[in-house]
Coordinates of N, CA and C in Angstrom, one line a residue:
M1 N 21.3 91.2 102.5 CA 22.7 90.8 102.4 C 23.7 91.9 102.8
S2 N 24.6 91.5 103.7 CA 25.5 92.5 104.2 C 26.6 92.8 103.1
R3 N 27.3 93.9 103.3 CA 28.4 94.3 102.4 C 29.5 93.2 102.3
L4 N 29.8 92.6 103.4 CA 30.8 91.5 103.4 C 30.3 90.3 102.6
Q5 N 29.0 90.0 102.8 CA 28.5 88.8 102.0 C 28.5 89.1 100.5
A6 N 28.2 90.4 100.1 CA 28.1 90.8 98.7 C 29.6 90.7 98.2
L7 N 30.6 91.2 98.9 CA 31.9 91.1 98.5 C 32.4 89.7 98.3
R8 N 32.1 88.8 99.2 CA 32.4 87.4 99.1 C 31.8 86.8 97.8
K9 N 30.6 87.1 97.5 CA 29.9 86.6 96.4 C 30.5 87.1 95.1
Q10 N 31.0 88.4 95.1 CA 31.6 88.9 93.9 C 33.0 88.3 93.7
L11 N 33.7 88.0 94.8 CA 35.0 87.4 94.6 C 34.9 85.9 94.1
A12 N 33.8 85.3 94.6 CA 33.6 83.9 94.2 C 33.3 83.8 92.7
A13 N 32.5 84.8 92.2 CA 32.1 84.8 90.8 C 33.4 85.1 89.9
E14 N 34.2 86.0 90.4 CA 35.4 86.3 89.7 C 36.4 85.2 89.6
A15 N 36.5 84.4 90.7 CA 37.3 83.2 90.8 C 36.8 82.2 89.8
T16 N 35.5 82.0 89.7 CA 34.9 81.1 88.7 C 35.2 81.5 87.3
A17 N 35.1 82.8 87.0 CA 35.4 83.2 85.7 C 36.9 83.1 85.3
D18 N 37.8 83.3 86.3 CA 39.2 83.1 86.1 C 39.5 81.6 85.8
A19 N 38.8 80.7 86.5 CA 39.1 79.3 86.3 C 38.7 78.8 84.9
E20 N 37.6 79.5 84.4 CA 37.1 79.0 83.1 C 37.9 79.7 81.9
A21 N 38.6 80.8 82.2 CA 39.3 81.5 81.2 C 40.5 80.7 80.7
P22 N 41.0 80.9 79.4 CA 42.2 80.2 78.9 C 43.4 80.4 79.8
T23 N 44.1 79.4 80.1 CA 45.3 79.5 81.0 C 46.6 79.4 80.2
S24 N 46.6 79.1 78.9 CA 47.8 79.1 78.1 C 47.6 79.7 76.7
L25 N 48.6 79.9 76.0 CA 48.5 80.5 74.7 C 47.7 79.6 73.7
S26 N 47.9 78.3 73.8 CA 47.1 77.3 73.0 C 45.7 77.4 73.3
D27 N 45.4 77.4 74.7 CA 44.0 77.5 75.1 C 43.3 78.8 74.6
F28 N 44.1 79.9 74.7 CA 43.5 81.2 74.2 C 43.3 81.1 72.7
A29 N 44.2 80.5 71.9 CA 44.1 80.5 70.5 C 42.9 79.6 70.1
A30 N 42.7 78.5 70.9 CA 41.6 77.7 70.5 C 40.2 78.3 70.8
A31 N 40.2 79.1 71.9 CA 38.9 79.7 72.3 C 38.7 81.1 71.8
S32 N 39.7 81.7 71.1 CA 39.6 83.1 70.8 C 38.4 83.4 69.9
G33 N 38.0 82.4 69.1 CA 36.9 82.7 68.2 C 35.5 82.4 68.7
S34 N 35.5 81.9 70.0 CA 34.2 81.5 70.5 C 33.5 82.6 71.3
A35 N 32.2 82.6 71.2 CA 31.4 83.6 72.0 C 31.6 83.4 73.5
A36 N 31.8 82.2 73.9 CA 31.9 81.9 75.3 C 33.2 82.5 75.9
A37 N 34.3 82.4 75.1 CA 35.5 83.0 75.5 C 35.4 84.6 75.6
A38 N 34.7 85.2 74.7 CA 34.5 86.6 74.7 C 33.7 87.0 75.9
A39 N 32.6 86.2 76.2 CA 31.8 86.5 77.4 C 32.6 86.4 78.6
A40 N 33.4 85.3 78.7 CA 34.2 85.1 79.9 C 35.2 86.2 80.1
A41 N 35.7 86.8 79.1 CA 36.7 87.9 79.2 C 36.0 89.2 79.4
G42 N 34.7 89.2 79.4 CA 33.9 90.5 79.6 C 33.9 91.4 78.4
C43 N 34.1 90.9 77.2 CA 34.1 91.7 76.0 C 33.2 91.1 74.9
A44 N 32.1 90.6 75.3 CA 31.2 90.0 74.4 C 30.7 91.0 73.4
G45 N 30.7 90.7 72.2 CA 30.3 91.7 71.1 C 31.3 92.7 70.7
A46 N 32.4 92.8 71.5 CA 33.4 93.8 71.1 C 34.4 93.3 70.1
V47 N 34.5 92.0 69.9 CA 35.5 91.5 69.0 C 34.7 91.0 67.7
T48 N 35.2 91.5 66.6 CA 34.6 91.1 65.3 C 35.6 90.2 64.6
P49 N 35.2 88.9 64.3 CA 36.1 88.1 63.5 C 36.5 88.7 62.2
V50 N 37.7 88.5 61.8 CA 38.2 89.0 60.5 C 37.9 87.9 59.4
E51 N 37.3 88.3 58.3 CA 37.0 87.4 57.2 C 38.3 87.1 56.5
E52 N 38.7 85.8 56.4 CA 39.9 85.5 55.7 C 39.9 85.8 54.3
D53 N 38.8 85.8 53.6 CA 38.8 86.1 52.2 C 38.6 87.6 51.9
T54 N 38.8 88.5 52.9 CA 38.7 89.9 52.7 C 39.9 90.4 51.9
P55 N 39.7 90.9 50.7 CA 40.9 91.4 49.9 C 41.6 92.5 50.6
R56 N 43.0 92.4 50.6 CA 43.8 93.5 51.2 C 44.0 94.6 50.1
E57 N 43.9 95.8 50.6 CA 44.1 96.9 49.7 C 45.6 97.1 49.4
R58 N 46.0 97.1 48.2 CA 47.4 97.3 47.8 C 47.8 98.7 47.8
K59 N 49.1 98.9 48.1 CA 49.7 100.2 48.1 C 49.6 100.9 46.7
P60 N 49.4 102.2 46.7 CA 49.5 102.8 45.4 C 50.9 102.8 44.8
T61 N 50.9 102.9 43.5 CA 52.2 102.8 42.8 C 53.2 103.8 43.3
W62 N 52.8 105.0 43.6 CA 53.7 106.1 44.0 C 54.3 105.8 45.4
L63 N 53.7 104.9 46.1 CA 54.2 104.6 47.5 C 55.1 103.4 47.5
R64 N 55.2 102.7 46.4 CA 56.1 101.5 46.3 C 57.5 101.9 46.0
I65 N 58.5 101.2 46.6 CA 59.9 101.4 46.3 C 60.4 100.2 45.5
S66 N 60.8 100.4 44.3 CA 61.3 99.3 43.4 C 62.8 99.2 43.6
T67 N 63.3 98.0 43.4 CA 64.7 97.7 43.5 C 65.4 98.2 42.2
P68 N 66.4 99.1 42.4 CA 67.1 99.6 41.2 C 67.8 98.5 40.4
T69 N 67.8 98.6 39.1 CA 68.4 97.7 38.3 C 69.1 98.4 37.1
G70 N 70.0 97.8 36.4 CA 70.6 98.4 35.3 C 71.4 99.7 35.6
E71 N 71.1 100.7 34.8 CA 71.7 102.0 34.9 C 71.4 102.6 36.3
R72 N 70.2 102.5 36.8 CA 69.9 103.0 38.1 C 70.8 102.4 39.2
R73 N 71.0 101.1 39.1 CA 71.8 100.5 40.1 C 73.3 100.9 40.0
E74 N 73.8 101.1 38.8 CA 75.1 101.6 38.6 C 75.3 103.0 39.1
N75 N 74.3 103.9 38.9 CA 74.4 105.2 39.5 C 74.4 105.2 41.0
L76 N 73.5 104.4 41.6 CA 73.4 104.3 43.0 C 74.8 103.8 43.6
E77 N 75.4 102.8 43.0 CA 76.6 102.3 43.5 C 77.8 103.3 43.3
R78 N 77.7 104.0 42.2 CA 78.8 105.0 42.0 C 78.8 106.1 43.0
L79 N 77.6 106.6 43.2 CA 77.4 107.7 44.2 C 77.8 107.2 45.6
T80 N 77.3 106.0 46.0 CA 77.6 105.5 47.3 C 79.1 105.3 47.5
T81 N 79.8 104.8 46.5 CA 81.2 104.6 46.6 C 82.0 105.9 46.8
T82 N 81.6 106.9 46.0 CA 82.3 108.2 46.1 C 82.1 108.9 47.4
V83 N 80.9 108.8 47.9 CA 80.5 109.4 49.2 C 81.4 108.8 50.3
K84 N 81.5 107.5 50.3 CA 82.3 106.8 51.4 C 83.8 107.1 51.2
K85 N 84.3 107.1 49.9 CA 85.7 107.3 49.6 C 86.1 108.7 50.1
L86 N 85.3 109.7 49.8 CA 85.7 111.1 50.1 C 85.2 111.5 51.5
N87 N 84.6 110.6 52.3 CA 84.1 110.9 53.6 C 83.2 112.1 53.7
L88 N 82.2 112.0 52.8 CA 81.2 113.1 52.8 C 79.9 112.6 53.5
A89 N 79.1 113.6 53.9 CA 77.8 113.2 54.5 C 76.7 113.7 53.5
T90 N 75.7 112.9 53.4 CA 74.5 113.2 52.6 C 73.2 113.1 53.5
V91 N 72.3 114.0 53.3 CA 71.1 114.0 54.1 C 70.3 112.7 53.8
C92 N 70.5 112.2 52.6 CA 69.8 111.0 52.2 C 70.1 109.8 53.1
E93 N 71.4 109.7 53.4 CA 71.9 108.5 54.2 C 71.6 108.8 55.7
E94 N 72.0 110.0 56.1 CA 71.9 110.4 57.5 C 70.5 110.4 58.0
A95 N 69.6 110.9 57.2 CA 68.1 110.9 57.6 C 67.4 109.6 57.3
R96 N 68.2 108.6 56.7 CA 67.6 107.3 56.4 C 66.4 107.4 55.5
C97 N 66.5 108.2 54.4 CA 65.4 108.4 53.5 C 65.2 107.1 52.7
P98 N 63.9 106.6 52.7 CA 63.6 105.4 52.0 C 63.6 105.5 50.4
N99 N 63.7 106.7 49.9 CA 63.7 107.0 48.5 C 65.1 107.2 47.9
I100 N 66.1 106.8 48.6 CA 67.5 107.1 48.2 C 67.8 106.5 46.9
S101 N 67.3 105.3 46.6 CA 67.6 104.6 45.4 C 66.9 105.2 44.2
E102 N 65.8 105.9 44.4 CA 65.1 106.5 43.3 C 65.8 107.8 42.9
C103 N 66.3 108.6 43.9 CA 66.9 109.9 43.6 C 68.4 109.6 43.1
W104 N 69.1 108.8 43.8 CA 70.5 108.6 43.4 C 70.6 107.7 42.1
G105 N 69.6 106.8 41.9 CA 69.6 106.0 40.7 C 69.1 106.7 39.5
G106 N 68.3 107.8 39.7 CA 67.7 108.5 38.5 C 66.5 107.8 38.0
K107 N 65.5 107.5 38.9 CA 64.3 106.9 38.4 C 63.5 107.7 37.4
E108 N 63.5 109.0 37.6 CA 62.8 109.9 36.7 C 63.7 110.4 35.6
G109 N 64.8 109.7 35.4 CA 65.7 110.1 34.2 C 66.8 111.1 34.6
T110 N 66.7 111.6 35.8 CA 67.7 112.6 36.3 C 68.3 112.1 37.7
A111 N 69.5 111.7 37.7 CA 70.1 111.3 39.0 C 70.4 112.5 39.8
T112 N 70.0 112.5 41.1 CA 70.1 113.7 41.9 C 70.8 113.3 43.2
A113 N 71.7 114.1 43.7 CA 72.4 113.8 44.9 C 72.2 115.0 45.9
T114 N 72.1 114.8 47.2 CA 72.0 115.8 48.1 C 73.1 115.7 49.1
I115 N 74.1 116.6 49.1 CA 75.2 116.6 49.9 C 75.0 117.5 51.1
M116 N 75.4 117.0 52.3 CA 75.1 117.7 53.6 C 76.5 118.3 54.0
L117 N 76.6 119.6 54.1 CA 77.8 120.3 54.5 C 78.0 120.4 56.0
M118 N 79.2 120.6 56.4 CA 79.6 120.8 57.8 C 79.4 119.6 58.6
G119 N 79.6 118.4 58.0 CA 79.6 117.2 58.8 C 78.2 116.5 58.9
D120 N 78.2 115.5 59.7 CA 76.9 114.7 59.8 C 76.2 114.8 61.2
T121 N 76.6 115.8 62.0 CA 76.1 116.0 63.3 C 75.5 117.4 63.5
C122 N 74.2 117.4 63.9 CA 73.5 118.7 64.0 C 73.3 119.1 65.5
T123 N 73.2 120.4 65.7 CA 73.0 120.8 67.1 C 71.6 120.9 67.5
R124 N 70.7 120.6 66.6 CA 69.2 120.6 66.9 C 68.7 119.2 66.9
G125 N 67.8 118.9 67.8 CA 67.2 117.5 67.9 C 65.8 117.5 67.4
C126 N 65.5 117.7 66.1 CA 64.1 117.6 65.6 C 63.6 116.2 65.7
Y127 N 62.4 116.0 66.2 CA 61.8 114.7 66.4 C 61.6 113.9 65.1
F128 N 61.4 114.6 64.1 CA 61.1 114.0 62.8 C 62.3 113.6 62.0
C129 N 63.5 113.9 62.5 CA 64.7 113.7 61.8 C 65.6 112.7 62.4
A130 N 66.3 111.9 61.6 CA 67.2 110.8 62.2 C 68.7 111.2 62.2
I131 N 69.0 112.4 61.8 CA 70.4 112.9 61.8 C 70.9 113.0 63.2
K132 N 72.2 112.6 63.4 CA 72.8 112.6 64.7 C 72.7 114.0 65.3
T133 N 72.6 114.1 66.7 CA 72.5 115.4 67.4 C 73.5 115.5 68.5
S134 N 74.1 116.6 68.6 CA 75.0 116.9 69.7 C 75.1 118.4 70.0
H135 N 75.3 118.7 71.3 CA 75.5 120.2 71.6 C 76.9 120.6 71.2
H136 N 77.8 119.7 71.1 CA 79.2 120.0 70.8 C 79.7 119.1 69.7
P137 N 79.3 119.3 68.4 CA 79.7 118.4 67.3 C 81.2 118.6 67.1
P138 N 81.8 117.7 66.3 CA 83.3 117.9 65.9 C 83.5 119.2 65.2
P139 N 84.7 119.7 65.2 CA 85.0 120.9 64.5 C 84.9 120.8 63.0
L140 N 84.7 121.9 62.3 CA 84.5 121.8 60.8 C 85.8 121.3 60.1
D141 N 85.6 120.6 59.0 CA 86.7 120.1 58.3 C 87.0 121.1 57.1
A142 N 88.2 121.7 57.2 CA 88.6 122.7 56.2 C 88.7 122.1 54.8
A143 N 88.9 120.8 54.7 CA 89.1 120.2 53.4 C 87.7 119.7 52.8
E144 N 86.7 119.9 53.5 CA 85.4 119.4 53.0 C 84.9 120.0 51.7
P145 N 85.0 121.3 51.6 CA 84.5 121.9 50.3 C 85.3 121.4 49.1
A146 N 86.6 121.1 49.2 CA 87.4 120.6 48.1 C 86.9 119.2 47.7
R147 N 86.6 118.4 48.8 CA 86.1 117.0 48.5 C 84.7 117.1 47.8
V148 N 83.9 118.0 48.2 CA 82.5 118.2 47.6 C 82.7 118.5 46.1
A149 N 83.6 119.4 45.8 CA 83.8 119.7 44.4 C 84.3 118.5 43.6
E150 N 85.2 117.8 44.2 CA 85.8 116.6 43.6 C 84.7 115.6 43.3
A151 N 83.8 115.4 44.3 CA 82.7 114.4 44.1 C 81.8 114.8 43.0
I152 N 81.4 116.1 42.9 CA 80.5 116.6 41.9 C 81.1 116.4 40.5
A153 N 82.4 116.7 40.4 CA 83.1 116.6 39.1 C 83.1 115.2 38.6
S154 N 83.3 114.2 39.6 CA 83.4 112.8 39.2 C 82.0 112.2 38.9
W155 N 80.9 112.8 39.4 CA 79.6 112.2 39.3 C 79.0 112.5 37.9
S156 N 79.3 113.7 37.4 CA 78.6 114.1 36.1 C 77.1 114.1 36.2
L157 N 76.6 114.6 37.3 CA 75.1 114.6 37.5 C 74.5 115.8 36.8
S158 N 73.2 115.7 36.7 CA 72.4 116.8 36.1 C 72.0 117.8 37.1
Y159 N 71.9 117.3 38.4 CA 71.3 118.2 39.4 C 71.9 117.8 40.7
V160 N 72.4 118.8 41.4 CA 73.0 118.6 42.7 C 72.3 119.5 43.8
V161 N 72.0 119.0 44.9 CA 71.4 119.8 46.0 C 72.4 119.8 47.2
L162 N 72.7 121.0 47.7 CA 73.6 121.2 48.8 C 72.7 121.6 50.0
T163 N 72.8 120.9 51.1 CA 72.1 121.3 52.3 C 73.2 121.2 53.4
S164 N 72.8 121.5 54.7 CA 73.7 121.4 55.8 C 73.0 121.2 57.1
V165 N 73.8 120.7 58.0 CA 73.3 120.6 59.4 C 73.3 122.0 60.0
D166 N 72.6 122.1 61.1 CA 72.6 123.4 61.9 C 73.8 123.3 62.9
R167 N 74.6 124.4 62.9 CA 75.7 124.5 63.8 C 75.5 125.8 64.7
D168 N 74.6 125.7 65.6 CA 74.3 126.9 66.5 C 75.5 127.2 67.3
D169 N 76.4 126.2 67.5 CA 77.6 126.5 68.3 C 78.7 127.3 67.6
L170 N 78.5 127.5 66.2 CA 79.5 128.1 65.4 C 78.9 129.3 64.6
V171 N 78.1 130.1 65.2 CA 77.5 131.2 64.5 C 78.6 132.1 64.0
R172 N 79.6 132.4 64.7 CA 80.7 133.3 64.3 C 81.8 132.5 63.5
A173 N 82.1 131.3 64.0 CA 83.2 130.6 63.4 C 82.9 130.0 62.0
A174 N 81.6 129.9 61.7 CA 81.2 129.3 60.5 C 81.6 130.2 59.3
R175 N 81.8 131.4 59.5 CA 82.2 132.3 58.4 C 83.6 132.0 58.0
A176 N 84.3 131.3 58.8 CA 85.7 131.0 58.4 C 85.8 129.7 57.6
H177 N 84.7 129.0 57.5 CA 84.7 127.7 56.8 C 84.9 128.0 55.3
P178 N 85.8 127.4 54.6 CA 86.1 127.7 53.2 C 84.8 127.5 52.4
R179 N 84.7 128.4 51.4 CA 83.5 128.3 50.6 C 83.6 127.3 49.5
F180 N 82.5 126.7 49.1 CA 82.5 125.7 48.0 C 82.5 126.4 46.7
L181 N 83.4 126.0 45.8 CA 83.4 126.6 44.4 C 83.3 125.4 43.4
P182 N 82.5 125.5 42.4 CA 82.4 124.5 41.4 C 83.7 124.3 40.7
P183 N 84.1 123.1 40.3 CA 85.3 122.9 39.6 C 85.3 123.6 38.2
P184 N 86.4 124.1 37.7 CA 86.4 124.8 36.4 C 85.9 124.0 35.3
A185 N 86.2 122.7 35.3 CA 85.8 121.8 34.2 C 84.5 121.1 34.4
A186 N 83.7 121.7 35.3 CA 82.4 121.0 35.6 C 81.5 121.0 34.4
P187 N 80.8 119.9 34.2 CA 79.8 119.9 33.1 C 78.6 120.8 33.4
A188 N 77.7 120.8 32.4 CA 76.5 121.6 32.6 C 75.6 121.0 33.6
W189 N 75.5 121.6 34.8 CA 74.7 121.0 35.8 C 74.0 122.1 36.6
R190 N 73.0 121.7 37.3 CA 72.2 122.7 38.1 C 72.5 122.4 39.6
L191 N 72.6 123.5 40.4 CA 72.9 123.4 41.8 C 71.9 124.1 42.6
R192 N 71.4 123.5 43.6 CA 70.4 124.2 44.5 C 70.9 124.1 45.9
A193 N 71.0 125.3 46.6 CA 71.5 125.3 47.9 C 70.4 125.5 48.9
L194 N 70.3 124.6 49.9 CA 69.3 124.6 50.9 C 70.0 124.7 52.3
C195 N 70.8 125.7 52.5 CA 71.6 125.9 53.7 C 70.8 126.8 54.7
F196 N 71.0 126.5 55.9 CA 70.3 127.3 57.0 C 70.8 128.7 57.0
A197 N 70.0 129.7 57.3 CA 70.4 131.1 57.3 C 71.3 131.5 56.2
F198 N 70.9 131.0 55.0 CA 71.7 131.2 53.8 C 71.9 132.7 53.5
S199 N 71.0 133.5 53.8 CA 71.1 135.0 53.5 C 71.9 135.7 54.5
H200 N 72.3 135.1 55.6 CA 73.1 135.8 56.6 C 74.5 135.9 56.2
P201 N 75.1 137.1 56.2 CA 76.5 137.2 55.7 C 77.5 136.4 56.4
R202 N 77.3 136.1 57.7 CA 78.2 135.4 58.5 C 78.2 133.9 58.1
L203 N 77.1 133.4 57.6 CA 76.9 132.0 57.3 C 76.9 131.7 55.8
A204 N 77.4 132.6 55.0 CA 77.4 132.3 53.5 C 78.5 131.3 53.2
L205 N 78.1 130.0 53.3 CA 79.0 128.9 53.1 C 79.2 128.5 51.7
V206 N 78.2 128.9 50.8 CA 78.2 128.4 49.5 C 78.2 129.5 48.5
R207 N 79.0 129.5 47.5 CA 78.9 130.6 46.5 C 79.1 129.9 45.1
A208 N 78.0 129.7 44.4 CA 78.0 128.9 43.2 C 76.8 129.4 42.4
P209 N 76.8 129.2 41.0 CA 75.7 129.6 40.2 C 74.6 128.6 40.3
C210 N 73.3 129.1 40.3 CA 72.2 128.2 40.5 C 71.5 128.1 39.1

């Protein structure tokens, strides 16, 4: 048999297989479980039917997110309203954290908020982060520290975390950003600062007891 005859025979076999294969979605669905369909598709033995009565493994309790109710819901709504009213940014919202209702609502008995300083736009584009990125973010807001203090005073939280975006475009100008000071009448609360280059004297944006 010449090479031309062998090629013609192969093309004829492929045409026959194509003619017998399902031509529509309904045909494919009807034949998807048959051995003949698998053989026609050239994947005989590669597809294992799924048993319908196979029990699905449930998520562990620590991975489930419960809907906040009662006091937790009130805490969540109170913090959300204040953040929008004072035009503040939080890493919880900007990074689209799925656990925001647990922290803000106080699932473990302590409502916690994480405020993000220097706006909502970062100069770095980390692949794992959902925060907005720009090489030239808006200028710093001189009134932001005062609004942060006002928010913390109104929340009466037990624990507050301060973090910030990276502003590589303002290494020198960031030193002029007003420092945050806790309000004089602030209740007993704990503060944790997670600011970038916090030990650098030029970038000391926060001065508060921890």
